[in-house]
Amino acid sequence: MERRERDGREPRSRRRGQGELEAQVLAALHEAPGPVGAAWVQERVGGDLAYTIVMTILTRLLAKGVVSRERAGRSFHWRSTADEAGLAALRMRKVLDSERDRGAVLASFVTTLSADDERLLRDLLGDTGAGAAEG
């Protein structure tokens, strides 16, 4: 049975945000058998999404360095250049970039880390903790 609003109208489809669309496009590219055209991506993400929107998202992802493109006749074929960890890092950086007080956001994030994650982060930053105590 089809769902209708109380006034009898068809429900509007939920509008997807830019970040959600980028994630969906990247997920589609990850599933691709190789470089694919924008129409292939459009079909996987949802045919109701305009081709021009898919192209805009692909172009933005290209500027961010998480996809690449190669000429295929008069159009382009696209592929993801980031793995899952890279995509998660992109989302984290996007959140950080959207906030005014980066220091406060990072400090808040770090205080929520488990001891193991904090240790891993210190190792990744090249700081075993001794340098921080001295400085």
PDB file of C-alpha atoms in Angstrom:
ATOM      1  CA  MET A   1       0.000   0.000   0.000  1.00  0.00           C
ATOM      2  CA  GLU A   2       1.391   3.397  -0.978  1.00  0.00           C
ATOM      3  CA  ARG A   3       2.079   5.922   1.750  1.00  0.00           C
ATOM      4  CA  ARG A   4       0.327   9.267   1.504  1.00  0.00           C
ATOM      5  CA  GLU A   5       0.518  12.451   3.530  1.00  0.00           C
ATOM      6  CA  ARG A   6      -2.494  13.329   5.704  1.00  0.00           C
ATOM      7  CA  ASP A   7      -3.786  15.706   3.067  1.00  0.00           C
ATOM      8  CA  GLY A   8      -3.682  12.943   0.429  1.00  0.00           C
ATOM      9  CA  ARG A   9      -0.551  14.172  -1.342  1.00  0.00           C
ATOM     10  CA  GLU A  10       2.306  11.856  -2.248  1.00  0.00           C
ATOM     11  CA  PRO A  11       5.176  12.207   0.251  1.00  0.00           C
ATOM     12  CA  ARG A  12       8.187  14.176  -0.949  1.00  0.00           C
ATOM     13  CA  SER A  13      11.403  12.281  -1.177  1.00  0.00           C
ATOM     14  CA  ARG A  14      13.896  13.320   1.474  1.00  0.00           C
ATOM     15  CA  ARG A  15      16.448  15.779   0.175  1.00  0.00           C
ATOM     16  CA  ARG A  16      19.995  14.457   0.429  1.00  0.00           C
ATOM     17  CA  GLY A  17      22.787  16.717   1.619  1.00  0.00           C
ATOM     18  CA  GLN A  18      25.991  17.286  -0.328  1.00  0.00           C
ATOM     19  CA  GLY A  19      28.038  15.119   2.043  1.00  0.00           C
ATOM     20  CA  GLU A  20      25.558  12.287   1.750  1.00  0.00           C
ATOM     21  CA  LEU A  21      25.582  12.518  -2.037  1.00  0.00           C
ATOM     22  CA  GLU A  22      29.383  12.500  -2.105  1.00  0.00           C
ATOM     23  CA  ALA A  23      29.406   9.392   0.076  1.00  0.00           C
ATOM     24  CA  GLN A  24      26.868   7.662  -2.163  1.00  0.00           C
ATOM     25  CA  VAL A  25      28.821   8.528  -5.323  1.00  0.00           C
ATOM     26  CA  LEU A  26      32.057   7.279  -3.755  1.00  0.00           C
ATOM     27  CA  ALA A  27      30.368   4.084  -2.602  1.00  0.00           C
ATOM     28  CA  ALA A  28      29.136   3.492  -6.151  1.00  0.00           C
ATOM     29  CA  LEU A  29      32.632   4.074  -7.540  1.00  0.00           C
ATOM     30  CA  HIS A  30      34.051   1.593  -5.013  1.00  0.00           C
ATOM     31  CA  GLU A  31      31.654  -1.050  -6.308  1.00  0.00           C
ATOM     32  CA  ALA A  32      32.472  -0.311  -9.946  1.00  0.00           C
ATOM     33  CA  PRO A  33      34.313  -2.978 -11.949  1.00  0.00           C
ATOM     34  CA  GLY A  34      36.725  -0.292 -13.193  1.00  0.00           C
ATOM     35  CA  PRO A  35      36.497   3.271 -14.491  1.00  0.00           C
ATOM     36  CA  VAL A  36      32.847   4.114 -15.225  1.00  0.00           C
ATOM     37  CA  GLY A  37      30.847   6.929 -16.766  1.00  0.00           C
ATOM     38  CA  ALA A  38      28.709   9.399 -14.868  1.00  0.00           C
ATOM     39  CA  ALA A  39      25.545   7.725 -16.191  1.00  0.00           C
ATOM     40  CA  TRP A  40      26.642   4.439 -14.566  1.00  0.00           C
ATOM     41  CA  VAL A  41      27.136   6.288 -11.261  1.00  0.00           C
ATOM     42  CA  GLN A  42      23.770   8.038 -11.661  1.00  0.00           C
ATOM     43  CA  GLU A  43      22.019   4.695 -12.140  1.00  0.00           C
ATOM     44  CA  ARG A  44      23.637   3.203  -9.006  1.00  0.00           C
ATOM     45  CA  VAL A  45      23.018   6.256  -6.804  1.00  0.00           C
ATOM     46  CA  GLY A  46      19.433   6.662  -7.919  1.00  0.00           C
ATOM     47  CA  GLY A  47      17.962   7.423 -11.306  1.00  0.00           C
ATOM     48  CA  ASP A  48      15.914  10.280  -9.840  1.00  0.00           C
ATOM     49  CA  LEU A  49      19.142  12.238  -9.290  1.00  0.00           C
ATOM     50  CA  ALA A  50      19.850  14.585 -12.206  1.00  0.00           C
ATOM     51  CA  TYR A  51      22.875  13.773 -14.363  1.00  0.00           C
ATOM     52  CA  THR A  52      24.149  17.327 -13.868  1.00  0.00           C
ATOM     53  CA  ILE A  53      24.105  16.825 -10.080  1.00  0.00           C
ATOM     54  CA  VAL A  54      26.140  13.634 -10.451  1.00  0.00           C
ATOM     55  CA  MET A  55      28.636  15.510 -12.643  1.00  0.00           C
ATOM     56  CA  THR A  56      28.869  18.329 -10.084  1.00  0.00           C
ATOM     57  CA  ILE A  57      29.541  15.851  -7.275  1.00  0.00           C
ATOM     58  CA  LEU A  58      32.160  14.014  -9.361  1.00  0.00           C
ATOM     59  CA  THR A  59      33.878  17.296 -10.196  1.00  0.00           C
ATOM     60  CA  ARG A  60      33.937  18.324  -6.529  1.00  0.00           C
ATOM     61  CA  LEU A  61      35.376  14.947  -5.571  1.00  0.00           C
ATOM     62  CA  LEU A  62      38.013  15.359  -8.275  1.00  0.00           C
ATOM     63  CA  ALA A  63      39.012  18.716  -6.761  1.00  0.00           C
ATOM     64  CA  LYS A  64      39.307  17.004  -3.353  1.00  0.00           C
ATOM     65  CA  GLY A  65      41.586  14.369  -4.843  1.00  0.00           C
ATOM     66  CA  VAL A  66      39.433  11.360  -3.995  1.00  0.00           C
ATOM     67  CA  VAL A  67      38.470  10.467  -7.579  1.00  0.00           C
ATOM     68  CA  SER A  68      40.296  10.546 -10.873  1.00  0.00           C
ATOM     69  CA  ARG A  69      39.005  10.743 -14.403  1.00  0.00           C
ATOM     70  CA  GLU A  70      40.251   9.685 -17.795  1.00  0.00           C
ATOM     71  CA  ARG A  71      39.070  10.733 -21.202  1.00  0.00           C
ATOM     72  CA  ALA A  72      36.767   8.201 -22.859  1.00  0.00           C
ATOM     73  CA  GLY A  73      35.771   9.561 -26.240  1.00  0.00           C
ATOM     74  CA  ARG A  74      33.854  12.787 -25.686  1.00  0.00           C
ATOM     75  CA  SER A  75      33.235  12.132 -21.997  1.00  0.00           C
ATOM     76  CA  PHE A  76      35.123  10.900 -18.946  1.00  0.00           C
ATOM     77  CA  HIS A  77      35.342   7.700 -16.983  1.00  0.00           C
ATOM     78  CA  TRP A  78      35.709   8.047 -13.234  1.00  0.00           C
ATOM     79  CA  ARG A  79      37.321   5.951 -10.498  1.00  0.00           C
ATOM     80  CA  SER A  80      37.773   6.282  -6.769  1.00  0.00           C
ATOM     81  CA  THR A  81      41.342   6.965  -5.639  1.00  0.00           C
ATOM     82  CA  ALA A  82      40.649   6.808  -1.887  1.00  0.00           C
ATOM     83  CA  ASP A  83      40.160   3.702   0.208  1.00  0.00           C
ATOM     84  CA  GLU A  84      37.613   3.448   3.028  1.00  0.00           C
ATOM     85  CA  ALA A  85      40.031   5.001   5.534  1.00  0.00           C
ATOM     86  CA  GLY A  86      40.670   7.895   3.168  1.00  0.00           C
ATOM     87  CA  LEU A  87      36.949   8.469   2.741  1.00  0.00           C
ATOM     88  CA  ALA A  88      36.407   8.474   6.512  1.00  0.00           C
ATOM     89  CA  ALA A  89      39.277  10.959   6.882  1.00  0.00           C
ATOM     90  CA  LEU A  90      37.659  13.173   4.238  1.00  0.00           C
ATOM     91  CA  ARG A  91      34.391  13.183   6.204  1.00  0.00           C
ATOM     92  CA  MET A  92      36.236  13.994   9.431  1.00  0.00           C
ATOM     93  CA  ARG A  93      38.128  16.837   7.759  1.00  0.00           C
ATOM     94  CA  LYS A  94      34.871  18.177   6.331  1.00  0.00           C
ATOM     95  CA  VAL A  95      33.350  18.349   9.805  1.00  0.00           C
ATOM     96  CA  LEU A  96      36.461  20.021  11.179  1.00  0.00           C
ATOM     97  CA  ASP A  97      36.509  22.544   8.335  1.00  0.00           C
ATOM     98  CA  SER A  98      32.900  23.485   9.031  1.00  0.00           C
ATOM     99  CA  GLU A  99      33.632  24.598  12.598  1.00  0.00           C
ATOM    100  CA  ARG A 100      35.014  27.975  13.652  1.00  0.00           C
ATOM    101  CA  ASP A 101      37.084  26.781  16.631  1.00  0.00           C
ATOM    102  CA  ARG A 102      39.180  23.935  15.234  1.00  0.00           C
ATOM    103  CA  GLY A 103      41.171  23.652  18.469  1.00  0.00           C
ATOM    104  CA  ALA A 104      38.066  23.141  20.549  1.00  0.00           C
ATOM    105  CA  VAL A 105      36.717  20.527  18.145  1.00  0.00           C
ATOM    106  CA  LEU A 106      40.005  18.617  18.112  1.00  0.00           C
ATOM    107  CA  ALA A 107      40.350  18.850  21.900  1.00  0.00           C
ATOM    108  CA  SER A 108      36.810  17.558  22.357  1.00  0.00           C
ATOM    109  CA  PHE A 109      37.450  14.725  19.912  1.00  0.00           C
ATOM    110  CA  VAL A 110      40.686  13.675  21.597  1.00  0.00           C
ATOM    111  CA  THR A 111      39.057  13.559  25.029  1.00  0.00           C
ATOM    112  CA  THR A 112      36.558  10.977  23.740  1.00  0.00           C
ATOM    113  CA  LEU A 113      39.221   8.564  22.446  1.00  0.00           C
ATOM    114  CA  SER A 114      39.834   5.250  24.138  1.00  0.00           C
ATOM    115  CA  ALA A 115      43.277   4.721  25.648  1.00  0.00           C
ATOM    116  CA  ASP A 116      44.215   2.474  22.717  1.00  0.00           C
ATOM    117  CA  ASP A 117      43.063   5.032  20.150  1.00  0.00           C
ATOM    118  CA  GLU A 118      44.888   7.822  21.979  1.00  0.00           C
ATOM    119  CA  ARG A 119      48.075   5.741  21.974  1.00  0.00           C
ATOM    120  CA  LEU A 120      47.646   5.017  18.267  1.00  0.00           C
ATOM    121  CA  LEU A 121      47.116   8.707  17.513  1.00  0.00           C
ATOM    122  CA  ARG A 122      50.262   9.615  19.479  1.00  0.00           C
ATOM    123  CA  ASP A 123      52.223   6.995  17.549  1.00  0.00           C
ATOM    124  CA  LEU A 124      50.908   8.302  14.244  1.00  0.00           C
ATOM    125  CA  LEU A 125      51.862  11.839  15.194  1.00  0.00           C
ATOM    126  CA  GLY A 126      55.338  10.656  16.175  1.00  0.00           C
ATOM    127  CA  ASP A 127      54.862  11.689  19.801  1.00  0.00           C
ATOM    128  CA  THR A 128      55.167   8.957  22.448  1.00  0.00           C
ATOM    129  CA  GLY A 129      54.106  11.373  25.152  1.00  0.00           C
ATOM    130  CA  ALA A 130      57.608  12.163  26.470  1.00  0.00           C
ATOM    131  CA  GLY A 131      58.017  15.180  24.192  1.00  0.00           C
ATOM    132  CA  ALA A 132      54.671  16.621  25.206  1.00  0.00           C
ATOM    133  CA  ALA A 133      55.537  16.452  28.897  1.00  0.00           C
ATOM    134  CA  GLU A 134      58.847  18.266  28.319  1.00  0.00           C
ATOM    135  CA  GLY A 135      57.533  20.988  26.064  1.00  0.00           C
TER     136      GLY A 135
END
